[in-house]
mmCIF file of C-alpha atoms in Angstrom:
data_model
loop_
_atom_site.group_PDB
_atom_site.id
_atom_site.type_symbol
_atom_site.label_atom_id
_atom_site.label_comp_id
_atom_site.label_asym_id
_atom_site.label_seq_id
_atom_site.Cartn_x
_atom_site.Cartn_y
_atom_site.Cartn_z
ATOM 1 C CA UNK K 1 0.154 -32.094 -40.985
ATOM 2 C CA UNK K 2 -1.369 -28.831 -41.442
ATOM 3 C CA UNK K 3 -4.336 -30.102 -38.741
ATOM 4 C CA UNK K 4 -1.830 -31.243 -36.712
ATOM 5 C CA UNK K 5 -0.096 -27.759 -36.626
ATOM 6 C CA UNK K 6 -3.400 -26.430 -36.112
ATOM 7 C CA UNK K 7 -4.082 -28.144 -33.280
ATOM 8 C CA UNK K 8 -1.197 -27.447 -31.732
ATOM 9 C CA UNK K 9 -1.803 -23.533 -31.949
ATOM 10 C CA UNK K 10 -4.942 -24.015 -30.719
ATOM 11 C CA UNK K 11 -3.786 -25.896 -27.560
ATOM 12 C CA UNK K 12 -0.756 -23.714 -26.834
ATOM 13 C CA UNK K 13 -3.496 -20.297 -26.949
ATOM 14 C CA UNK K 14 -5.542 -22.547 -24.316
ATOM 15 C CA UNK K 15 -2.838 -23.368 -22.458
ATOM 16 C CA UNK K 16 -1.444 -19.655 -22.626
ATOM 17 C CA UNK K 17 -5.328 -18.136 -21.552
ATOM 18 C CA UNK K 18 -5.535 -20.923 -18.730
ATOM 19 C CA UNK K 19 -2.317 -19.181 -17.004
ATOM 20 C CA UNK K 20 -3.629 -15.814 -17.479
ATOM 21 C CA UNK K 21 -6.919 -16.603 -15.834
ATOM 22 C CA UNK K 22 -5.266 -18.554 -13.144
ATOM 23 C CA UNK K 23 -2.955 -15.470 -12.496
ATOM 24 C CA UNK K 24 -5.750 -13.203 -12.478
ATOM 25 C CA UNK K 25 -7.365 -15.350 -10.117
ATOM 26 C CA UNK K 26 -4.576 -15.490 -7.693
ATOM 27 C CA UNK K 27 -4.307 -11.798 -7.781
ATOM 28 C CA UNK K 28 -5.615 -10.335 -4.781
ATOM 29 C CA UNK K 29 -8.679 -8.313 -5.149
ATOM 30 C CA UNK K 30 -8.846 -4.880 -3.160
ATOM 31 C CA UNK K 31 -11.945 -1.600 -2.807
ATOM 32 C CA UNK K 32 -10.977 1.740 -2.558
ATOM 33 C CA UNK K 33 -13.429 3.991 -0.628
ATOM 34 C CA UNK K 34 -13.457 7.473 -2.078
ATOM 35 C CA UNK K 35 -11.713 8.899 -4.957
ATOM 36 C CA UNK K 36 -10.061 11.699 -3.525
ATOM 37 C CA UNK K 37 -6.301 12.570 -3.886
ATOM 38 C CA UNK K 38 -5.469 9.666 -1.042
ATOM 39 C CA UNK K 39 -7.893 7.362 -3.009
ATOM 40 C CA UNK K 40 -6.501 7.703 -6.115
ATOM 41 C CA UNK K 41 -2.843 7.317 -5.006
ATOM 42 C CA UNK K 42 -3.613 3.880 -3.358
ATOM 43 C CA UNK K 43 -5.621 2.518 -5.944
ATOM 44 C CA UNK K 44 -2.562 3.318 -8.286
ATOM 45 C CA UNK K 45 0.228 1.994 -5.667
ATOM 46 C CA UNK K 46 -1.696 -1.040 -5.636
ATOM 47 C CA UNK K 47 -2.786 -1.391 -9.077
ATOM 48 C CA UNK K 48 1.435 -1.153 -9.661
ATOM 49 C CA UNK K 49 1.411 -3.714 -7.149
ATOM 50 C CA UNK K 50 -0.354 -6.551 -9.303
ATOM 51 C CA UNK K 51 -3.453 -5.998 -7.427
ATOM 52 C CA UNK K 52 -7.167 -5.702 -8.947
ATOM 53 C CA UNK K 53 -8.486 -2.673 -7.677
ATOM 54 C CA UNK K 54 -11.926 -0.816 -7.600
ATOM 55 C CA UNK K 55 -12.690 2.438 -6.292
ATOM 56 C CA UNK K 56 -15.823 3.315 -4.879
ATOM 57 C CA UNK K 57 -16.846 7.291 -5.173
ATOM 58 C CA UNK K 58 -20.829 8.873 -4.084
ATOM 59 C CA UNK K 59 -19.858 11.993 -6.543
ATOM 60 C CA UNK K 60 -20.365 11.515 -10.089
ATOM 61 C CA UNK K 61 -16.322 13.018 -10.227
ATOM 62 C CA UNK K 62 -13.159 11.797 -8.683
ATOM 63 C CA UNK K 63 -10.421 14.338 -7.175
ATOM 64 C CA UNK K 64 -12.151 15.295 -3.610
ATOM 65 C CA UNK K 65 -11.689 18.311 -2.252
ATOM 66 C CA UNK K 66 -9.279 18.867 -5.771
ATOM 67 C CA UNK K 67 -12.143 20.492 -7.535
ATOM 68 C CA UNK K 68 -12.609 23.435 -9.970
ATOM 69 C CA UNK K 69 -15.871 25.295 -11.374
ATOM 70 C CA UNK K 70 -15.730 26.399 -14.637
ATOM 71 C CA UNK K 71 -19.620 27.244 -14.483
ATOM 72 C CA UNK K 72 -18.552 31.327 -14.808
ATOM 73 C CA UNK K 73 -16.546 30.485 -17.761
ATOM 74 C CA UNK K 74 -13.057 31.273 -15.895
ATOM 75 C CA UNK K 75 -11.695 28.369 -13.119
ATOM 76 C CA UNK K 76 -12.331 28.753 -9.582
ATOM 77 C CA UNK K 77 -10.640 26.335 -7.042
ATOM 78 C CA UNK K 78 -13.447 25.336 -5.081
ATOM 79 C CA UNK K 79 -11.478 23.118 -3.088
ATOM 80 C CA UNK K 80 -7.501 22.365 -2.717
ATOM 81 C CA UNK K 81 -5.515 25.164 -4.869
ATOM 82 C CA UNK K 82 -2.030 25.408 -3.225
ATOM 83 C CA UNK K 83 0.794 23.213 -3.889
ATOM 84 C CA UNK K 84 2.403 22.973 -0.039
ATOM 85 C CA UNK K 85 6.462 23.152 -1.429
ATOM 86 C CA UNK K 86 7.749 21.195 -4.515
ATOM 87 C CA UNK K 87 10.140 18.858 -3.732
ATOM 88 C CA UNK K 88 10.697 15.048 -3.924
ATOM 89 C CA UNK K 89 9.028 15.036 -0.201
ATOM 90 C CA UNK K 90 5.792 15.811 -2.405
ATOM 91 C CA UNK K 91 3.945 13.130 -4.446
ATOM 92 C CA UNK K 92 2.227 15.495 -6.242
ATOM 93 C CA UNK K 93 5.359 17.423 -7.166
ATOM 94 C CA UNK K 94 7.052 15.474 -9.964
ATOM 95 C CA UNK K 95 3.207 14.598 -11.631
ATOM 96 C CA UNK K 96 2.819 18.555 -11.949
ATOM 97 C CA UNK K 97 6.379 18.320 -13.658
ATOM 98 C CA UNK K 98 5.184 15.428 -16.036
ATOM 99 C CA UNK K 99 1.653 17.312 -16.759
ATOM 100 C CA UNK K 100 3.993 20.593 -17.759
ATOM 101 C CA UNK K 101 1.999 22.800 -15.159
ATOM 102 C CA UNK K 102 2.939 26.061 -15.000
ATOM 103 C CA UNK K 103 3.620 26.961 -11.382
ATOM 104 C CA UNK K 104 3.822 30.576 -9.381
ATOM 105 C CA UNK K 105 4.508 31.349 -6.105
ATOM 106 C CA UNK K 106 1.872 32.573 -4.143
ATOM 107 C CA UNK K 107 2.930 33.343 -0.516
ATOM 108 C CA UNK K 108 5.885 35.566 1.563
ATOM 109 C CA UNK K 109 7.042 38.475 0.520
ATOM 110 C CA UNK K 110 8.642 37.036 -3.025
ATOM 111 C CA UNK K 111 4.784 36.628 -4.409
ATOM 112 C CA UNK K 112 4.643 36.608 -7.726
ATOM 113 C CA UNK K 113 1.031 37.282 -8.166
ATOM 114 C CA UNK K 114 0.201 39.524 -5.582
ATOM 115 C CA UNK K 115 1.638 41.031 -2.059
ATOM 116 C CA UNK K 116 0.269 38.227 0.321
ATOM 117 C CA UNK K 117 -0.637 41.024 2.966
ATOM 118 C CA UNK K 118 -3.899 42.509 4.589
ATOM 119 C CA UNK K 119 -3.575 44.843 1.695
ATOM 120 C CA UNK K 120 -4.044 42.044 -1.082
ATOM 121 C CA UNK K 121 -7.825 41.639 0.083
ATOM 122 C CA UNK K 122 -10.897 42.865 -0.946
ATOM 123 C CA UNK K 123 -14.162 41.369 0.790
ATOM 124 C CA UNK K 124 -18.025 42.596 0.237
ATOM 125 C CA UNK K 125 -20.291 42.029 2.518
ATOM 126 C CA UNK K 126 -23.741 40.453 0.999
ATOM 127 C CA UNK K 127 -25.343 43.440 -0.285
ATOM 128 C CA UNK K 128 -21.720 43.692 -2.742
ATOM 129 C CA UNK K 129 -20.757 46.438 -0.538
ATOM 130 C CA UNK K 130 -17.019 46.493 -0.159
ATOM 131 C CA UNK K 131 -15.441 46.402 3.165
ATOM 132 C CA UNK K 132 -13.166 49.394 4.211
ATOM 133 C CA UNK K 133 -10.120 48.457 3.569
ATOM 134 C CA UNK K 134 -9.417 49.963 7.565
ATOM 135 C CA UNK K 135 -11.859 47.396 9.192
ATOM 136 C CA UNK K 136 -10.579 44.741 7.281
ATOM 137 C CA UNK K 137 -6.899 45.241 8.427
ATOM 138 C CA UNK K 138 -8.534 46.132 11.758
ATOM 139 C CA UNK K 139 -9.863 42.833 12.096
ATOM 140 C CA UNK K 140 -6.928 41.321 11.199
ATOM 141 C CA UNK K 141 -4.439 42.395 13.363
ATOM 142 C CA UNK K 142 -7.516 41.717 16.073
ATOM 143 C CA UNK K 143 -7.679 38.046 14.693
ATOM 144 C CA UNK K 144 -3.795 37.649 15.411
ATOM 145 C CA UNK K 145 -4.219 38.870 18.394
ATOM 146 C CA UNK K 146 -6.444 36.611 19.583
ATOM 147 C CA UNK K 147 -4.343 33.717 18.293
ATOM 148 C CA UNK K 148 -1.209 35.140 19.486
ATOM 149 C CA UNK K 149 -2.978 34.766 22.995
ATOM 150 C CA UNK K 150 -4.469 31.347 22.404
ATOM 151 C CA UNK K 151 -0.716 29.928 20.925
ATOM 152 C CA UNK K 152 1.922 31.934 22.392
ATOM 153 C CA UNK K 153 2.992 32.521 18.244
ATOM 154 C CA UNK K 154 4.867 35.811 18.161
ATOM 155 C CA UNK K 155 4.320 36.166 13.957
ATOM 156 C CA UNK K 156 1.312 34.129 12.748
ATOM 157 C CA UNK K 157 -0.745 35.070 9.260
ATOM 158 C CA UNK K 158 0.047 38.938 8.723
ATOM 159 C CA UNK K 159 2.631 41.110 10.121
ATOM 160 C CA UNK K 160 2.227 43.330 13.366
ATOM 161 C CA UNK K 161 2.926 43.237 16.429
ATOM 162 C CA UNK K 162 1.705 40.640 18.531
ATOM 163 C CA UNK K 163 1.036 39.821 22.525
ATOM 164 C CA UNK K 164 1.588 36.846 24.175
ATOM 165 C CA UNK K 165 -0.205 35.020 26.981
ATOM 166 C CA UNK K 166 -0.084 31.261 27.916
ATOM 167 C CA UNK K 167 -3.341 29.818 27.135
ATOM 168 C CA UNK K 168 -1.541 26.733 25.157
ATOM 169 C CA UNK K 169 0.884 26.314 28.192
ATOM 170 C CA UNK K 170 -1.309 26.202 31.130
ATOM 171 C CA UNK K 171 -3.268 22.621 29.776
ATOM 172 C CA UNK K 172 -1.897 19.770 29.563
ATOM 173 C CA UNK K 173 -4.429 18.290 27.494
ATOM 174 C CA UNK K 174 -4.827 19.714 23.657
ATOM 175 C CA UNK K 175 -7.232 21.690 22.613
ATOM 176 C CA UNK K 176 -9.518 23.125 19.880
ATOM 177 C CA UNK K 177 -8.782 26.554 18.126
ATOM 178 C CA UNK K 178 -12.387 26.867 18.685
ATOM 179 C CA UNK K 179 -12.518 26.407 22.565
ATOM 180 C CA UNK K 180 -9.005 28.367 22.820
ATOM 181 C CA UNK K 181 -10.656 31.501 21.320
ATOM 182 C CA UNK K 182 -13.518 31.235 23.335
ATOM 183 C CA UNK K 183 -10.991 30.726 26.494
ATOM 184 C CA UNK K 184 -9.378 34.037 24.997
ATOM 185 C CA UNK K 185 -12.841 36.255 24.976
ATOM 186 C CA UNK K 186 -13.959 35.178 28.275
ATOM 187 C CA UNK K 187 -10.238 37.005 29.183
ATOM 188 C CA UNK K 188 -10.608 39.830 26.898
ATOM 189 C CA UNK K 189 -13.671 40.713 26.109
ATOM 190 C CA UNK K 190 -12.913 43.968 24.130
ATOM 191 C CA UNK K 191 -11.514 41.280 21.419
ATOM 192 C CA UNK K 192 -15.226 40.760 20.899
ATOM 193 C CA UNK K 193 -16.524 42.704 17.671
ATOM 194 C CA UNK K 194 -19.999 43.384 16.687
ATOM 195 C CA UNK K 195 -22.222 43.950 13.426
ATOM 196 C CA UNK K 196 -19.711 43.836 10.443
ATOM 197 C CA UNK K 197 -16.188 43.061 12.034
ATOM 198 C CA UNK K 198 -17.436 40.274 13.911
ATOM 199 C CA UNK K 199 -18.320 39.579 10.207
ATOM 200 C CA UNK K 200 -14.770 39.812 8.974
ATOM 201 C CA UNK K 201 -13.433 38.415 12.194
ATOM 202 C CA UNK K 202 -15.302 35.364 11.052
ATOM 203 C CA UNK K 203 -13.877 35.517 7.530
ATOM 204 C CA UNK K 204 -10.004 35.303 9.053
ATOM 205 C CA UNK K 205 -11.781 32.048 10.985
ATOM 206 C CA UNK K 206 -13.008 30.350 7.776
ATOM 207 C CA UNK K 207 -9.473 31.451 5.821
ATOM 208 C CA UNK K 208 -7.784 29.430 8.755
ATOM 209 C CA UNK K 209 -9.925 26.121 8.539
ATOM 210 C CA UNK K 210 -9.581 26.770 4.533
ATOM 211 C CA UNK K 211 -6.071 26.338 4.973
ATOM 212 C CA UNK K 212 -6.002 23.530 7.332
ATOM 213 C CA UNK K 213 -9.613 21.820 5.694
ATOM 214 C CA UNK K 214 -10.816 21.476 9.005
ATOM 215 C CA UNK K 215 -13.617 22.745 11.311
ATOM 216 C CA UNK K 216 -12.129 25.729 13.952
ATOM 217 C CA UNK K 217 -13.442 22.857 16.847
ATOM 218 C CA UNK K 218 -10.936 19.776 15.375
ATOM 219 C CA UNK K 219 -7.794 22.076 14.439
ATOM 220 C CA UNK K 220 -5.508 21.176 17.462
ATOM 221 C CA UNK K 221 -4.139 24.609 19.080
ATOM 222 C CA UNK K 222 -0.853 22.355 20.328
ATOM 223 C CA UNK K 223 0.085 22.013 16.900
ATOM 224 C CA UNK K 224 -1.489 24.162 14.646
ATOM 225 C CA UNK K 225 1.374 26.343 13.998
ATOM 226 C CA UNK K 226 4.131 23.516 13.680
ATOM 227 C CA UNK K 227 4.215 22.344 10.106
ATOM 228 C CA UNK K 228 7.190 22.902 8.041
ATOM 229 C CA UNK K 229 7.291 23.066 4.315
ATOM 230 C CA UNK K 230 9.483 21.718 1.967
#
């Protein structure tokens, strides 16, 4: 009896391992390129999905452009560092609301942390010189300038006031920020700056494909300026 009972066990864990591996089997089998932020959300929608997944990264890290250095023994965002509006629109929203993050609001004129305004900056130029504070806010109001004539946009980064042109209007065909400003010097050549604003003036170009993690030549100067947050 007791061999009989034991057989039986043994049979039914067969049986029970035999489904399992046929269910695994059936189960479709996908590869995830790249473990950045899009990466990682598939691999998880489809690993929800009853799918066997793998993802494939070259860094020895996932996360992508999501990356912070600890190296000077205080975190710097090398990478992505702004949450874009919190709100259900957001995937990444309610898993900073699970993870307890602290957030604080970093931009308009309700900052928390600091004054988002030409005033809030304070570049060096690479001997650790600073930057007068006048050149920098200079440059900047020369920078909106420029895209105020390359986009028709009437307030853009900073506050001042702004010209307008129709460089955006008179193609049909879209365009590069890149090409746009060079459109825009070729008009107005005194926008030109030499020795250390053309410096800075290239700073305000980097902040702009920092917040759009593009290259100046692929930000499109159609639609640059039309996201809305939520």
């Amino acid at each position: 009896m007791e061999s009989t009972n034991r057989s039986n066990r043994q049979l039914s864990r067969a049986l029970c391992c035999s489904n399992v591996e046929r269910r695994q089997a059936r189960s479709p089998s996908v590869i995830v390129i790249g473990g950045g932020m899009a990466g990682v959300a598939a691999a998880r929608a489809l690993h929800d999905a009853s799918f066997k997944v793998v993802i494939l990264e070259s860094r020895d890290r996932l996360g992508g452009r999501v990356n912070t250095d600890y190296s000077f023994g205080f975190p710097v965002d090398l990478g992505a560092s702004w949450l874009h509006g919190v709100c259900n629109e957001n995937p990444l929203a309610p898993v900073i609301g699970r993870l307890g993050l602290p957030l604080y609001r970093t931009s308009g004129d309700n900052s928390v942390l600091y004054d988002h305004d030409l005033e809030s900056y304070a570049l060096f130029d690479m001997d650790g010189n600073k930057v007068p504070q006048e050149l920098v806010t200079k440059v900047g109001e020369v920078f909106e300038t420029i895209l105020a004539e390359a986009s028709l946009r009437r307030r853009l980064l900073f506050c001042s006031t702004l010209r307008t042109d129709k460089v955006r209007q008179e193609f049909s065909e879209d365009k590069s920020i890149q090409h746009t400003i060079s459109i825009v010097f070729e008009r107005r050549p005194e926008l030109r700056l030499e020795g250390l604003g053309h410096k800075v003036l290239q700073w305000y170009l980097c902040r702009m494909e920092g917040w759009f993690a593009a290259d100046a030549d692929t930000i499109s100067v159609k639609s640059w300026d039309k996201a809305s947050l939520c």
